[in-house]
């Protein structure tokens, strides 16, 4: 079969995966050359049919291995080309030196912090490597609580851990006993999680307001969070859904009406019309007891910065925030 040799040569000469696929179809497709050979086989019989069938099968195998080899070669080549094209030479002078980009996470942090500074909060930071007492015990998270599970929290051999939330800063702030307390605490937190909405390191902003007496109530919390969320997301509806956190009682999760479909129901809000954006509540008395504060009242809240940034900038894979891809960052 003369065409077989020619076709094998064509396969070897092909420059792209697309044209390779065209050749494959011209051989093995419905009207392909090999398919045709098999059809023509029906016209023969006896010894000559057997002989011919053997020939076709040998050719078929030769063509298949030539295709496979070419596919491998071209795949590697295209990958190599792609890597070369996307390589960033950081030493290259790019012209416009004054152009800088904010990272979407930092921009979101700044916007959140701006609001709370405007509302007279101060900023506190806490250690990323924490102990059990500040991360769990003092926050009324008993020994058997699932949040302590090795599945969720990164532990070191000496019993220390990477904080899985910013709430330990609540405890460290209250330990100082300088009332009134009115802080937010931005920072990184760590959990054993990795998919399109989770990353092992992400960021939270914690809020804590505490003062003597029983003057600080859920109403204060509700007021400031509603004002804050309107500042962040504009004209939205807000609802408080009763929930549970060991360190607050009562507790709530706060939803905003979906900013993409305006509450009608879409893929992002899973057709509920609502998006969950933060957790909050009135500080549980057990927490005050753990730090030795008496006759005080307060509220606390915590939010995920990546979650806010994903909503504000319509980024649908959280992991892309950490890939330092200039094509994403240049949009900010
Ligand atoms: N620490 C909680 C979390 O990580 C959030 C939270 C903070 C809830 C403060 C209530 C009060 O999910």
Short mmCIF file of C-alpha atoms and ligand atoms in Angstrom, two decimals:
data_model
loop_
_atom_site.label_atom_id
_atom_site.label_comp_id
_atom_site.label_asym_id
_atom_site.label_seq_id
_atom_site.Cartn_x
_atom_site.Cartn_y
_atom_site.Cartn_z
CA UNK A 1 0.00 0.00 0.00
CA UNK A 2 1.83 2.99 -1.31
CA UNK A 3 -0.22 5.57 0.55
CA UNK A 4 0.90 4.21 3.93
CA UNK A 5 4.52 5.28 3.51
CA UNK A 6 3.51 8.70 2.27
CA UNK A 7 1.10 9.17 5.13
CA UNK A 8 3.71 8.17 7.70
CA UNK A 9 6.02 10.77 6.18
CA UNK A 10 3.20 13.35 6.44
CA UNK A 11 2.71 12.48 10.09
CA UNK A 12 6.41 13.01 10.76
CA UNK A 13 6.37 16.37 8.97
CA UNK A 14 3.31 17.74 10.77
CA UNK A 15 3.93 20.90 12.74
CA UNK A 16 0.84 21.21 14.95
CA UNK A 17 -1.45 19.00 17.01
CA UNK A 18 -4.43 20.34 15.07
CA UNK A 19 -3.12 19.21 11.69
CA UNK A 20 -2.04 15.91 13.23
CA UNK A 21 -5.63 15.35 14.29
CA UNK A 22 -6.75 16.08 10.70
CA UNK A 23 -4.39 13.40 9.43
CA UNK A 24 -5.62 10.94 12.06
CA UNK A 25 -9.19 11.49 10.91
CA UNK A 26 -8.21 11.05 7.26
CA UNK A 27 -6.89 7.59 8.17
CA UNK A 28 -9.19 6.31 10.89
CA UNK A 29 -12.29 8.47 10.42
CA UNK A 30 -15.56 7.20 8.93
CA UNK A 31 -14.33 7.85 5.40
CA UNK A 32 -10.68 7.29 6.33
CA UNK A 33 -8.15 5.40 4.28
CA UNK A 34 -7.81 2.44 6.64
CA UNK A 35 -11.55 2.25 7.12
CA UNK A 36 -11.83 2.14 3.35
CA UNK A 37 -9.26 -0.66 3.07
CA UNK A 38 -11.31 -2.77 5.46
CA UNK A 39 -14.46 -2.11 3.43
CA UNK A 40 -12.71 -3.13 0.22
CA UNK A 41 -11.61 -6.34 1.94
CA UNK A 42 -15.16 -7.65 1.58
CA UNK A 43 -14.60 -7.97 -2.15
CA UNK A 44 -11.88 -10.62 -1.64
CA UNK A 45 -12.09 -14.13 -0.31
CA UNK A 46 -10.01 -17.12 0.64
CA UNK A 47 -6.23 -16.93 0.98
CA UNK A 48 -5.95 -13.51 -0.69
CA UNK A 49 -8.43 -12.03 1.81
CA UNK A 50 -6.38 -13.38 4.71
CA UNK A 51 -3.16 -12.05 3.18
CA UNK A 52 -4.68 -8.62 2.57
CA UNK A 53 -6.15 -8.40 6.08
CA UNK A 54 -2.73 -9.12 7.57
CA UNK A 55 -1.24 -6.34 5.43
CA UNK A 56 -3.87 -3.83 6.49
CA UNK A 57 -3.39 -4.67 10.15
CA UNK A 58 0.36 -4.23 9.92
CA UNK A 59 -0.15 -0.86 8.22
CA UNK A 60 -2.69 0.10 10.84
CA UNK A 61 -0.21 -0.60 13.62
CA UNK A 62 2.55 1.33 11.88
CA UNK A 63 0.26 4.32 11.40
CA UNK A 64 -0.92 4.20 14.99
CA UNK A 65 2.57 4.20 16.43
CA UNK A 66 3.64 7.00 14.06
CA UNK A 67 0.66 9.06 15.26
CA UNK A 68 1.45 8.38 18.90
CA UNK A 69 5.08 9.34 18.49
CA UNK A 70 4.19 12.56 16.64
CA UNK A 71 1.59 13.46 19.25
CA UNK A 72 4.08 13.11 22.07
CA UNK A 73 6.67 15.17 20.22
CA UNK A 74 4.21 17.96 19.36
CA UNK A 75 2.71 18.06 22.86
CA UNK A 76 6.14 18.57 24.37
CA UNK A 77 7.00 21.15 21.76
CA UNK A 78 3.83 23.15 22.33
CA UNK A 79 4.38 23.05 26.09
CA UNK A 80 7.93 24.26 25.66
CA UNK A 81 6.78 27.09 23.40
CA UNK A 82 4.10 28.06 25.88
CA UNK A 83 6.60 28.16 28.71
CA UNK A 84 8.99 30.28 26.69
CA UNK A 85 6.26 32.73 25.73
CA UNK A 86 5.03 33.11 29.27
CA UNK A 87 8.42 33.44 30.86
CA UNK A 88 8.76 36.76 32.64
CA UNK A 89 12.14 38.41 32.58
CA UNK A 90 11.99 40.45 35.77
CA UNK A 91 15.21 42.26 34.89
CA UNK A 92 13.68 43.66 31.72
CA UNK A 93 12.92 47.37 31.73
CA UNK A 94 9.24 47.67 31.03
CA UNK A 95 9.06 51.40 30.35
CA UNK A 96 6.39 52.78 32.62
CA UNK A 97 8.07 52.64 36.03
CA UNK A 98 5.33 54.53 37.83
CA UNK A 99 2.80 51.85 37.11
CA UNK A 100 2.29 49.65 40.16
CA UNK A 101 -0.36 47.08 40.89
CA UNK A 102 -2.08 46.41 44.15
CA UNK A 103 -2.74 42.79 44.92
CA UNK A 104 -6.52 42.23 45.09
CA UNK A 105 -6.15 40.83 48.61
CA UNK A 106 -4.31 43.94 49.78
CA UNK A 107 -6.80 46.23 48.08
CA UNK A 108 -9.62 44.42 49.85
CA UNK A 109 -7.75 44.57 53.18
CA UNK A 110 -7.26 48.33 52.71
CA UNK A 111 -10.92 48.93 52.01
CA UNK A 112 -12.02 46.93 55.06
CA UNK A 113 -9.45 48.60 57.30
CA UNK A 114 -10.39 52.08 56.01
CA UNK A 115 -13.96 51.54 57.11
CA UNK A 116 -13.09 50.46 60.63
CA UNK A 117 -10.46 53.16 61.14
CA UNK A 118 -13.21 55.61 60.19
CA UNK A 119 -15.41 54.04 62.88
CA UNK A 120 -12.70 54.57 65.55
CA UNK A 121 -11.35 51.04 65.71
CA UNK A 122 -7.62 50.46 66.22
CA UNK A 123 -5.58 47.66 64.67
CA UNK A 124 -4.05 44.77 66.64
CA UNK A 125 -1.91 41.95 65.38
CA UNK A 126 -1.19 38.57 66.88
CA UNK A 127 1.32 35.76 66.32
CA UNK A 128 0.75 33.29 63.49
CA UNK A 129 2.23 30.46 65.56
CA UNK A 130 -0.14 30.08 68.47
CA UNK A 131 -0.77 27.88 71.48
CA UNK A 132 -3.79 25.81 72.35
CA UNK A 133 -5.00 28.14 75.07
CA UNK A 134 -5.37 31.23 72.87
CA UNK A 135 -6.58 29.36 69.80
CA UNK A 136 -9.14 27.09 71.42
CA UNK A 137 -9.30 26.71 75.20
CA UNK A 138 -9.96 30.34 76.10
CA UNK A 139 -12.38 30.64 73.18
CA UNK A 140 -14.64 28.07 74.78
CA UNK A 141 -13.63 25.41 72.28
CA UNK A 142 -13.52 22.27 74.40
CA UNK A 143 -10.93 19.51 73.93
CA UNK A 144 -13.24 17.35 71.80
CA UNK A 145 -14.30 20.16 69.46
CA UNK A 146 -13.90 19.15 65.79
CA UNK A 147 -12.12 22.40 64.91
CA UNK A 148 -9.11 21.07 66.83
CA UNK A 149 -8.92 18.06 64.59
CA UNK A 150 -5.64 17.38 62.79
CA UNK A 151 -7.77 17.50 59.64
CA UNK A 152 -8.30 21.22 60.09
CA UNK A 153 -5.35 22.60 62.01
CA UNK A 154 -1.62 22.43 61.31
CA UNK A 155 0.24 21.33 64.46
CA UNK A 156 3.91 21.47 65.33
CA UNK A 157 5.53 18.67 67.36
CA UNK A 158 5.72 20.80 70.51
CA UNK A 159 1.96 21.35 70.73
CA UNK A 160 2.09 24.76 69.08
CA UNK A 161 0.02 25.31 65.95
CA UNK A 162 -0.61 27.63 63.02
CA UNK A 163 -3.64 29.66 64.03
CA UNK A 164 -6.73 28.48 62.13
CA UNK A 165 -8.53 31.81 62.71
CA UNK A 166 -7.78 35.34 63.95
CA UNK A 167 -9.87 34.85 67.09
CA UNK A 168 -6.79 34.20 69.34
CA UNK A 169 -6.13 37.93 69.00
CA UNK A 170 -9.41 38.51 70.87
CA UNK A 171 -7.96 36.62 73.84
CA UNK A 172 -4.56 38.35 73.69
CA UNK A 173 -6.27 41.75 73.58
CA UNK A 174 -8.62 41.00 76.47
CA UNK A 175 -5.75 39.66 78.58
CA UNK A 176 -4.38 43.21 78.69
CA UNK A 177 -7.65 44.30 80.29
CA UNK A 178 -7.40 47.83 78.90
CA UNK A 179 -11.04 48.74 78.47
CA UNK A 180 -12.72 49.85 76.34
CA UNK A 181 -11.53 47.53 73.58
CA UNK A 182 -12.41 48.41 70.01
CA UNK A 183 -10.11 46.60 67.63
CA UNK A 184 -9.92 44.85 64.35
CA UNK A 185 -7.21 42.30 63.68
CA UNK A 186 -6.26 41.56 60.07
CA UNK A 187 -3.94 38.69 59.23
CA UNK A 188 -3.13 35.30 57.78
CA UNK A 189 -4.70 32.09 59.05
CA UNK A 190 -4.05 28.45 58.15
CA UNK A 191 -6.20 25.40 57.58
CA UNK A 192 -5.69 22.02 55.95
CA UNK A 193 -7.85 22.73 52.94
CA UNK A 194 -7.28 23.10 49.22
CA UNK A 195 -9.84 23.52 46.44
CA UNK A 196 -11.33 26.34 44.36
CA UNK A 197 -12.74 28.14 47.40
CA UNK A 198 -10.11 27.10 49.99
CA UNK A 199 -6.39 27.55 50.33
CA UNK A 200 -4.15 26.34 53.20
CA UNK A 201 -3.27 29.97 53.94
CA UNK A 202 -5.86 32.70 53.73
CA UNK A 203 -6.72 35.95 55.50
CA UNK A 204 -9.27 37.07 58.01
CA UNK A 205 -10.26 40.26 59.74
CA UNK A 206 -11.43 39.83 63.30
CA UNK A 207 -13.41 42.49 65.15
CA UNK A 208 -13.83 42.86 68.91
CA UNK A 209 -15.60 45.50 70.97
CA UNK A 210 -15.71 45.17 74.78
CA UNK A 211 -16.55 47.62 77.58
CA UNK A 212 -17.57 47.68 81.22
CA UNK A 213 -21.20 47.11 82.09
CA UNK A 214 -23.82 45.59 79.86
CA UNK A 215 -24.08 48.40 77.33
CA UNK A 216 -22.73 46.54 74.31
CA UNK A 217 -25.39 44.50 72.64
CA UNK A 218 -26.31 42.62 69.53
CA UNK A 219 -28.00 45.81 68.29
CA UNK A 220 -24.63 47.61 68.22
CA UNK A 221 -23.10 44.70 66.32
CA UNK A 222 -25.94 44.64 63.83
CA UNK A 223 -25.76 48.34 63.22
CA UNK A 224 -22.05 48.47 62.48
CA UNK A 225 -22.02 45.37 60.30
CA UNK A 226 -24.92 46.61 58.20
CA UNK A 227 -23.19 49.92 57.68
CA UNK A 228 -19.89 48.18 56.89
CA UNK A 229 -21.39 45.77 54.36
CA UNK A 230 -23.16 48.60 52.53
CA UNK A 231 -19.82 50.43 52.40
CA UNK A 232 -18.18 47.34 50.89
CA UNK A 233 -20.88 46.13 48.50
CA UNK A 234 -23.16 49.10 47.86
CA UNK A 235 -26.90 48.77 47.67
CA UNK A 236 -27.60 45.29 49.05
CA UNK A 237 -30.01 43.58 51.40
CA UNK A 238 -28.58 42.09 54.60
CA UNK A 239 -29.88 39.31 56.81
CA UNK A 240 -28.68 37.83 60.10
CA UNK A 241 -29.12 34.09 60.31
CA UNK A 242 -28.95 32.43 63.72
CA UNK A 243 -25.85 30.25 63.99
CA UNK A 244 -23.35 28.78 66.46
CA UNK A 245 -19.80 29.66 67.48
CA UNK A 246 -18.43 28.45 70.83
CA UNK A 247 -17.05 31.92 71.63
CA UNK A 248 -20.22 33.92 70.97
CA UNK A 249 -23.77 33.60 72.29
CA UNK A 250 -26.03 34.40 70.57
CA UNK A 251 -24.22 33.89 67.25
CA UNK A 252 -25.17 34.74 63.72
CA UNK A 253 -24.00 34.34 60.17
CA UNK A 254 -24.54 37.33 57.96
CA UNK A 255 -25.75 37.04 54.38
CA UNK A 256 -25.94 39.72 51.73
CA UNK A 257 -28.32 39.58 48.78
CA UNK A 258 -26.42 38.14 45.82
CA UNK A 259 -24.51 40.97 44.13
CA UNK A 260 -24.46 39.09 40.81
CA UNK A 261 -28.16 38.32 40.31
CA UNK A 262 -29.56 40.92 42.76
CA UNK A 263 -31.19 38.13 44.76
CA UNK A 264 -32.96 36.44 41.87
CA UNK A 265 -30.88 33.27 42.13
CA UNK A 266 -27.81 32.28 40.10
CA UNK A 267 -24.87 29.88 40.02
CA UNK A 268 -22.76 31.91 42.48
CA UNK A 269 -25.46 32.04 45.18
CA UNK A 270 -26.53 28.47 44.36
CA UNK A 271 -29.97 29.82 43.50
CA UNK A 272 -30.63 31.01 47.04
CA UNK A 273 -30.31 34.71 46.25
CA UNK A 274 -28.00 35.09 49.30
CA UNK A 275 -24.25 35.02 49.91
CA UNK A 276 -22.79 34.23 53.31
CA UNK A 277 -20.09 36.77 54.15
CA UNK A 278 -19.24 36.67 57.86
CA UNK A 279 -19.71 35.21 61.33
CA UNK A 280 -20.43 37.18 64.47
CA UNK A 281 -22.07 37.30 67.87
CA UNK A 282 -22.16 38.58 71.42
CA UNK A 283 -19.03 37.48 73.32
CA UNK A 284 -19.75 34.36 75.36
CA UNK A 285 -19.34 34.78 79.13
CA UNK A 286 -17.07 31.73 79.23
CA UNK A 287 -14.59 33.70 77.14
CA UNK A 288 -14.65 36.63 79.59
CA UNK A 289 -14.15 34.17 82.44
CA UNK A 290 -11.15 32.60 80.71
CA UNK A 291 -9.35 35.96 80.61
CA UNK A 292 -10.61 37.09 84.04
CA UNK A 293 -12.86 39.94 82.91
CA UNK A 294 -15.93 40.61 85.05
CA UNK A 295 -19.07 42.70 84.45
CA UNK A 296 -18.28 43.48 80.87
CA UNK A 297 -20.11 43.00 77.59
CA UNK A 298 -19.01 42.88 73.99
CA UNK A 299 -19.39 41.65 70.46
CA UNK A 300 -17.07 39.98 67.97
CA UNK A 301 -17.05 39.19 64.28
CA UNK A 302 -14.79 37.50 61.78
CA UNK A 303 -14.66 37.56 57.99
CA UNK A 304 -12.64 35.96 55.21
CA UNK A 305 -10.78 38.48 53.06
CA UNK A 306 -10.44 36.15 50.03
CA UNK A 307 -14.19 35.59 50.10
CA UNK A 308 -14.75 39.37 49.98
CA UNK A 309 -12.19 39.82 47.20
CA UNK A 310 -13.73 37.01 45.14
CA UNK A 311 -17.11 38.73 45.34
CA UNK A 312 -15.81 42.25 44.78
CA UNK A 313 -13.68 41.35 41.77
CA UNK A 314 -15.59 38.34 40.43
CA UNK A 315 -12.66 35.96 40.76
CA UNK A 316 -13.97 32.40 40.81
CA UNK A 317 -10.90 30.40 41.81
CA UNK A 318 -9.48 31.50 45.15
CA UNK A 319 -6.16 29.85 44.37
CA UNK A 320 -5.48 32.35 41.58
CA UNK A 321 -4.83 35.02 44.26
CA UNK A 322 -1.67 33.14 45.22
CA UNK A 323 -0.31 32.32 41.78
CA UNK A 324 1.38 35.72 41.22
CA UNK A 325 0.28 35.64 37.59
CA UNK A 326 0.87 39.13 36.20
CA UNK A 327 -2.05 38.76 33.80
CA UNK A 328 -4.36 38.69 36.82
CA UNK A 329 -2.51 41.31 38.84
CA UNK A 330 -2.30 43.79 35.97
CA UNK A 331 -6.05 44.17 36.11
CA UNK A 332 -5.85 45.94 39.45
N1 LIG B 1 -13.45 32.62 64.08
C1 LIG B 1 -14.62 32.35 63.30
C2 LIG B 1 -14.19 31.56 62.05
O1 LIG B 1 -13.03 31.50 61.74
C3 LIG B 1 -15.32 33.62 62.84
C4 LIG B 1 -15.93 34.41 64.00
C5 LIG B 1 -15.19 35.38 64.65
C6 LIG B 1 -17.22 34.17 64.38
C7 LIG B 1 -15.76 36.10 65.70
C8 LIG B 1 -17.78 34.87 65.41
C9 LIG B 1 -17.06 35.84 66.06
O2 LIG B 1 -15.00 30.96 61.37
#
